[in-house]
Short mmCIF file of C-alpha atoms in Angstrom, two decimals:
data_model
loop_
_atom_site.label_atom_id
_atom_site.label_comp_id
_atom_site.label_asym_id
_atom_site.label_seq_id
_atom_site.Cartn_x
_atom_site.Cartn_y
_atom_site.Cartn_z
CA MET A 213 99.09 27.00 89.76
CA SER A 214 97.86 27.12 93.34
CA LEU A 215 99.68 30.44 93.82
CA TYR A 216 97.89 31.91 90.79
CA ILE A 217 94.50 30.68 92.02
CA GLY A 218 95.15 32.12 95.47
CA ARG A 219 96.17 35.49 94.02
CA GLU A 220 93.11 35.68 91.78
CA ALA A 221 90.85 34.63 94.65
CA SER A 222 92.33 37.40 96.79
CA LYS A 223 91.66 39.96 94.03
CA LEU A 224 88.11 38.73 93.63
CA TRP A 225 87.47 38.98 97.36
CA LYS A 226 88.81 42.54 97.46
CA ARG A 227 86.62 43.42 94.47
CA ILE A 228 83.53 42.00 96.16
CA CYS A 229 84.28 43.86 99.39
CA ALA A 230 84.85 47.16 97.60
CA GLU A 231 81.69 46.77 95.54
CA THR A 232 79.67 45.81 98.61
CA THR A 233 80.79 48.96 100.41
CA THR A 234 79.83 51.09 97.41
CA GLU A 235 76.42 49.48 97.02
CA ILE A 236 75.67 49.73 100.76
CA ASN A 237 76.32 53.46 100.60
CA LEU A 238 73.97 53.75 97.64
CA LEU A 239 71.36 51.61 99.39
CA ALA A 240 71.53 53.90 102.43
CA GLU A 241 70.50 56.80 100.18
CA ASN A 242 67.93 54.96 98.04
CA TRP A 243 66.41 52.32 100.34
CA LYS A 244 63.03 54.06 100.34
CA TYR A 245 62.66 53.56 96.57
CA ILE A 246 63.67 49.90 96.79
CA LEU A 247 61.34 49.23 99.71
CA GLY A 248 58.46 51.08 98.05
CA GLY A 249 58.87 49.07 94.85
CA LEU A 250 58.95 45.78 96.75
CA ILE A 251 55.88 46.68 98.80
CA PHE A 252 54.00 47.49 95.60
CA GLN A 253 54.72 43.99 94.32
CA TYR A 254 52.59 42.75 97.22
CA VAL A 255 49.93 45.38 96.45
CA HIS A 256 49.86 44.19 92.85
CA GLY A 257 49.43 40.58 94.01
CA LEU A 258 46.67 41.68 96.36
CA ALA A 259 44.84 43.45 93.52
CA ALA A 260 45.13 40.35 91.32
CA ARG A 261 43.76 38.24 94.15
CA GLY A 262 40.86 40.66 94.63
CA VAL A 263 39.76 40.55 90.98
CA HIS A 264 39.62 36.74 91.20
CA TYR A 265 36.64 37.13 93.54
CA LEU A 266 34.88 39.03 90.72
CA HIS A 267 35.74 36.52 88.00
CA LYS A 268 32.85 34.79 86.25
CA PRO A 269 33.82 31.89 83.98
CA GLY A 270 32.19 31.78 80.59
CA PRO A 271 32.74 30.90 76.94
CA ILE A 272 36.24 31.61 75.66
CA LEU A 273 36.27 34.72 73.51
CA GLN A 274 37.15 34.60 69.81
CA ASP A 275 40.87 35.20 69.50
CA ALA A 276 43.17 35.43 66.49
CA GLY A 277 46.10 33.97 68.41
CA PHE A 278 44.06 30.94 69.44
CA TYR A 279 43.17 30.40 65.79
CA LEU A 280 46.76 30.72 64.52
CA LEU A 281 48.70 28.97 67.29
CA PRO A 282 48.09 25.34 68.18
CA GLU A 283 47.02 24.69 71.77
CA LEU A 284 49.85 23.11 73.76
CA GLY A 285 47.54 21.57 76.33
CA GLN A 286 47.27 21.73 80.09
CA ASP A 287 50.11 19.27 80.66
CA LYS A 288 52.57 21.53 78.78
CA GLY A 289 51.70 24.76 80.52
CA TYR A 290 54.99 24.57 82.42
CA ILE A 291 56.91 25.47 79.24
CA SER A 292 56.02 29.17 79.31
CA GLU A 293 56.64 29.29 83.07
CA SER A 294 60.07 27.72 82.58
CA VAL A 295 61.02 30.33 79.97
CA PHE A 296 59.81 33.14 82.22
CA THR A 297 61.73 31.75 85.20
CA SER A 298 64.93 31.55 83.16
CA VAL A 299 64.49 35.18 82.06
CA PHE A 300 63.86 36.34 85.64
CA VAL A 301 66.81 34.45 87.15
CA SER A 302 69.19 35.45 84.34
CA PHE A 303 68.37 39.14 84.67
CA PHE A 304 68.57 39.05 88.47
CA LEU A 305 72.03 37.46 88.37
CA TRP A 306 73.21 39.89 85.67
CA THR A 307 72.35 42.90 87.84
CA PHE A 308 74.88 41.65 90.41
CA HIS A 309 77.72 41.16 87.93
CA PRO A 310 79.58 44.30 89.16
CA PHE A 311 80.41 42.35 92.32
CA ILE A 312 82.36 39.76 90.29
CA PHE A 313 83.66 41.17 87.01
CA LYS A 314 86.20 43.91 86.46
CA THR A 315 84.32 45.51 83.58
CA LYS A 316 81.14 47.05 84.92
CA LYS A 317 78.70 49.62 83.61
CA ILE A 318 76.04 49.89 86.30
CA TYR A 319 75.45 50.28 90.02
CA THR A 320 73.18 47.45 91.16
CA VAL A 321 71.12 49.53 93.60
CA LEU A 322 70.54 52.38 91.15
CA LEU A 323 69.57 49.94 88.39
CA TRP A 324 66.99 48.20 90.58
CA CYS A 325 65.52 51.58 91.57
CA ARG A 326 64.93 52.20 87.88
CA VAL A 327 63.60 48.69 87.17
CA LEU A 328 61.14 48.90 90.07
CA ALA A 329 59.95 52.27 88.77
CA PHE A 330 59.21 50.65 85.39
CA LEU A 331 57.39 47.74 87.05
CA VAL A 332 55.30 49.88 89.41
CA ALA A 333 54.13 52.25 86.66
CA SER A 334 53.21 49.34 84.37
CA GLN A 335 51.45 47.45 87.17
CA ILE A 336 49.37 50.50 88.12
CA LEU A 337 48.10 50.66 84.53
CA ARG A 338 47.50 46.91 84.58
CA ILE A 339 45.41 47.08 87.78
CA ILE A 340 43.28 49.85 86.28
CA THR A 341 42.62 47.85 83.10
CA PHE A 342 41.74 44.47 84.59
CA TYR A 343 39.42 46.04 87.16
CA SER A 344 37.72 48.09 84.42
CA THR A 345 36.53 45.00 82.51
CA GLN A 346 36.62 41.38 83.71
CA LEU A 347 36.95 38.88 80.88
CA PRO A 348 36.31 35.14 81.19
CA GLY A 349 39.70 33.54 81.67
CA PRO A 350 40.98 31.27 78.87
CA ASN A 351 43.27 29.28 81.17
CA TYR A 352 42.17 25.74 82.03
CA HIS A 353 41.63 26.38 85.74
CA CYS A 354 39.53 29.49 84.91
CA ARG A 355 37.01 27.73 82.67
CA GLU A 356 33.48 26.69 83.53
CA GLY A 357 33.42 23.58 85.67
CA SER A 358 36.80 24.15 87.34
CA LYS A 359 36.77 24.47 91.13
CA LEU A 360 39.36 27.23 90.90
CA ALA A 361 37.37 29.38 88.45
CA ARG A 362 35.43 31.05 91.27
CA LEU A 363 36.67 31.95 94.71
CA PRO A 364 34.31 31.54 97.66
CA ARG A 365 33.61 34.64 99.67
CA PRO A 366 36.43 35.23 102.18
CA ASP A 367 35.63 34.65 105.82
CA ASN A 368 37.79 37.56 106.95
CA ALA A 369 40.15 40.23 105.66
CA PHE A 370 43.17 38.24 106.82
CA GLU A 371 42.35 35.54 104.28
CA VAL A 372 42.47 38.11 101.48
CA LEU A 373 45.67 39.74 102.70
CA LEU A 374 47.53 36.41 102.66
CA ILE A 375 46.69 36.07 98.90
CA ASN A 376 47.20 32.30 99.28
CA PHE A 377 50.81 32.53 98.06
CA PRO A 378 52.04 30.92 95.85
CA LYS A 379 48.96 28.96 94.76
CA GLY A 380 46.82 32.09 94.63
CA VAL A 381 49.30 33.73 92.27
CA VAL A 382 49.78 30.75 89.95
CA TYR A 383 46.09 29.87 89.73
CA GLY A 384 44.64 33.37 89.54
CA CYS A 385 41.79 34.34 87.21
CA GLY A 386 40.44 37.65 85.92
CA ASP A 387 43.71 39.63 85.87
CA LEU A 388 44.08 39.46 82.11
CA ILE A 389 44.66 42.81 80.41
CA PHE A 390 47.54 43.03 80.28
CA SER A 391 49.97 40.17 80.89
CA SER A 392 52.09 40.45 84.03
CA HIS A 393 54.60 37.95 82.67
CA MET A 394 55.16 40.22 79.67
CA ILE A 395 55.59 43.26 81.93
CA PHE A 396 58.51 41.63 83.71
CA THR A 397 59.97 40.13 80.54
CA LEU A 398 59.87 43.38 78.55
CA VAL A 399 61.16 45.52 81.43
CA PHE A 400 64.11 43.17 81.84
CA VAL A 401 64.84 43.02 78.11
CA LEU A 402 64.56 46.79 77.65
CA THR A 403 66.83 47.38 80.65
CA TYR A 404 69.46 45.01 79.31
CA GLN A 405 69.11 46.58 75.87
CA LYS A 406 70.19 49.91 77.34
CA TYR A 407 72.71 48.87 79.99
CA GLY A 408 73.94 45.50 78.74
CA SER A 409 77.25 45.23 76.93
CA ARG A 410 76.89 42.17 74.66
CA ARG A 411 75.08 42.73 71.38
CA SER A 412 74.50 39.02 70.79
CA MET A 413 72.82 38.65 74.19
CA LYS A 414 70.55 41.60 73.41
CA GLN A 415 69.39 39.87 70.23
CA VAL A 416 68.82 36.62 72.13
CA ALA A 417 66.86 38.50 74.79
CA TRP A 418 64.47 39.98 72.22
CA LEU A 419 64.05 36.58 70.60
CA ILE A 420 63.16 35.06 73.98
CA ALA A 421 60.62 37.85 74.56
CA VAL A 422 58.90 36.98 71.26
CA ILE A 423 58.95 33.26 72.10
CA GLN A 424 57.55 34.01 75.55
CA SER A 425 54.67 35.95 73.95
CA LEU A 426 53.79 33.06 71.64
CA LEU A 427 54.00 30.50 74.44
CA ILE A 428 51.66 32.49 76.69
CA VAL A 429 49.00 32.47 73.96
CA ALA A 430 49.67 28.84 72.96
CA CYS A 431 49.29 27.74 76.59
CA ARG A 432 46.01 29.70 76.72
CA LYS A 433 47.13 31.68 79.77
CA HIS A 434 46.13 34.97 78.18
CA TYR A 435 44.26 36.27 75.19
CA THR A 436 46.36 37.72 72.38
CA VAL A 437 45.20 41.24 73.25
CA ASP A 438 46.75 40.88 76.72
CA VAL A 439 50.15 40.27 75.14
CA VAL A 440 49.80 42.91 72.41
CA VAL A 441 48.77 45.63 74.88
CA ALA A 442 51.73 44.71 77.09
CA TRP A 443 54.16 45.16 74.20
CA TYR A 444 53.30 48.77 73.43
CA THR A 445 52.33 49.83 76.97
CA VAL A 446 55.54 48.68 78.65
CA ASN A 447 57.69 50.15 75.87
CA LEU A 448 55.96 53.52 76.26
CA VAL A 449 56.21 53.42 80.06
CA VAL A 450 59.94 52.69 79.93
CA PHE A 451 60.47 55.38 77.30
CA PHE A 452 58.74 58.15 79.27
CA ILE A 453 60.24 57.18 82.65
CA ASN A 454 63.72 57.17 81.10
CA LYS A 455 62.99 60.69 79.85
CA LYS A 456 62.00 61.87 83.33
CA LEU A 457 64.66 60.16 85.44
CA PRO A 458 68.30 61.29 85.41
CA GLU A 459 70.65 59.05 83.48
CA LEU A 460 72.55 56.42 85.45
CA PRO A 461 76.29 57.04 85.83
CA ASP A 462 78.35 55.06 83.32
CA ARG A 463 81.18 53.15 84.98
CA THR A 464 82.90 52.11 81.75
CA SER A 465 84.65 55.50 81.56
CA GLY A 466 87.07 54.34 84.24
CA VAL A 467 85.72 56.55 87.02
CA SER A 468 86.49 55.20 90.45
CA PRO A 469 83.50 53.48 92.12
CA LEU A 470 84.17 55.63 95.17
CA LEU A 471 82.94 58.64 93.21
CA LEU A 472 79.26 58.10 93.81
CA PRO A 473 76.47 60.17 92.25
CA VAL A 474 75.98 63.55 93.90
CA SER A 475 73.27 63.42 96.54
CA ILE A 476 70.41 65.90 96.70
CA SER A 477 71.89 67.64 99.73
CA ASP A 478 75.21 68.11 97.91
CA LYS A 479 73.43 69.53 94.88
CA THR A 480 71.45 71.94 97.06
CA ALA A 481 74.59 73.16 98.84
CA LYS A 482 76.38 73.61 95.52
CA ASN A 483 73.49 75.61 94.05
CA LYS A 484 73.36 77.86 97.14
CA ALA A 485 77.10 78.52 96.87
CA GLU A 486 76.81 79.39 93.19
CA ASN A 487 73.89 81.74 93.85
CA HIS A 488 75.84 83.41 96.64
CA LYS A 489 78.79 83.99 94.31
CA LEU A 490 76.53 85.47 91.64
CA LEU A 491 74.88 87.83 94.12
CA ASN A 492 78.31 89.04 95.24
CA GLY A 493 79.28 89.76 91.65
CA ASN A 494 81.67 86.82 91.40
CA SER A 495 81.64 84.38 88.50
CA VAL A 496 80.73 80.76 89.15
CA ASP A 497 83.89 79.77 87.27
CA PRO A 498 86.78 79.52 89.78
CA ALA A 499 89.15 80.81 87.10
CA ASP A 500 87.21 84.08 87.05
CA TRP A 501 87.12 84.78 90.80
CA ARG A 502 88.43 88.35 90.70
CA LEU A 503 87.81 91.15 93.14
CA ARG A 504 84.88 93.21 91.95
CA SER A 505 83.51 96.50 93.22
CA GLN A 506 80.49 98.53 92.25
CA VAL A 507 80.58 102.28 91.51
CA ASN A 508 77.51 104.20 90.35
CA GLY A 509 75.73 100.96 89.50
CA LYS A 510 78.65 99.66 87.40
CA VAL A 511 80.73 96.60 88.24
CA VAL A 512 84.46 97.31 88.26
CA GLU A 513 86.82 94.35 87.81
CA ASP A 514 89.64 95.24 90.25
CA GLY A 515 91.15 97.97 92.40
CA GLU A 516 93.32 99.42 89.61
CA ASN A 517 90.34 100.04 87.34
CA LEU A 518 88.50 101.58 90.25
CA HIS A 519 91.42 104.00 90.92
CA ASP A 520 91.60 104.97 87.22
CA ASN A 521 87.87 105.62 87.05
CA MET A 522 87.97 107.82 90.12
CA LYS A 523 90.99 109.71 88.74
CA ASN A 524 89.32 110.32 85.39
CA GLY A 525 86.14 111.40 87.12
CA ALA A 526 88.11 113.95 89.10
#
């Protein structure tokens, strides 16, 4: 038994080392995209902090979701946050499954490049919308009479740049349309829908996304419109970005992980070589690399045809 455990542990360690080497090579080529996406998460938090200074508490707007769903109360607001945290942690751990399991479909670095692209595009649209119109927040700490509903004028720029993390993020007001929680949830679910392998888990993921939507409204953290807009906006963003970006390599075909996607420099060199072959009258297909000559503007396949043509011409 101990021998079996030791052998399996050795295999697992070799698998982790091999996968780490592969992902480091990919990270060396794509670190700018990862870093840019992470920096924008701070920019998004900074924008949400900035709109809080503009927030003016007022009467809660009439909302169909508030009428249909019972209010859970301030003491049960943690429920929606707990569901969101479970979704975030589950997806994050799943993206690293190639390091552990034999069956793998994705490269972790390439997948996170794509996920961050989805998030950044959705968050840019979100920033535009919540700065366009500031609605009175329905959350308990954003209502009239709460000390957190209005932010005092900052004493300096440094105070704004710190964004009072994490309290400033949890108790923000004014960044309503559309829900940031739903952006992350839907991006994660849509990504797993495309690159996940278990059908039952995909169904569970969509069910959790629906439950998350209902809990956000029931906890009065957002208006119903914030959730509804998130549903169709994020789906459209993911759809169009998937159309523009090249498809991720599928590892289930049994291709060795050492065969990484072709880099831009390799593609450029290959295209130049193909163009050079075409200009010289050679086919791009290696099977058709025959000696070709040109006589009177006509391409002749080989030396024998050239000799026959010259003989007939004489």
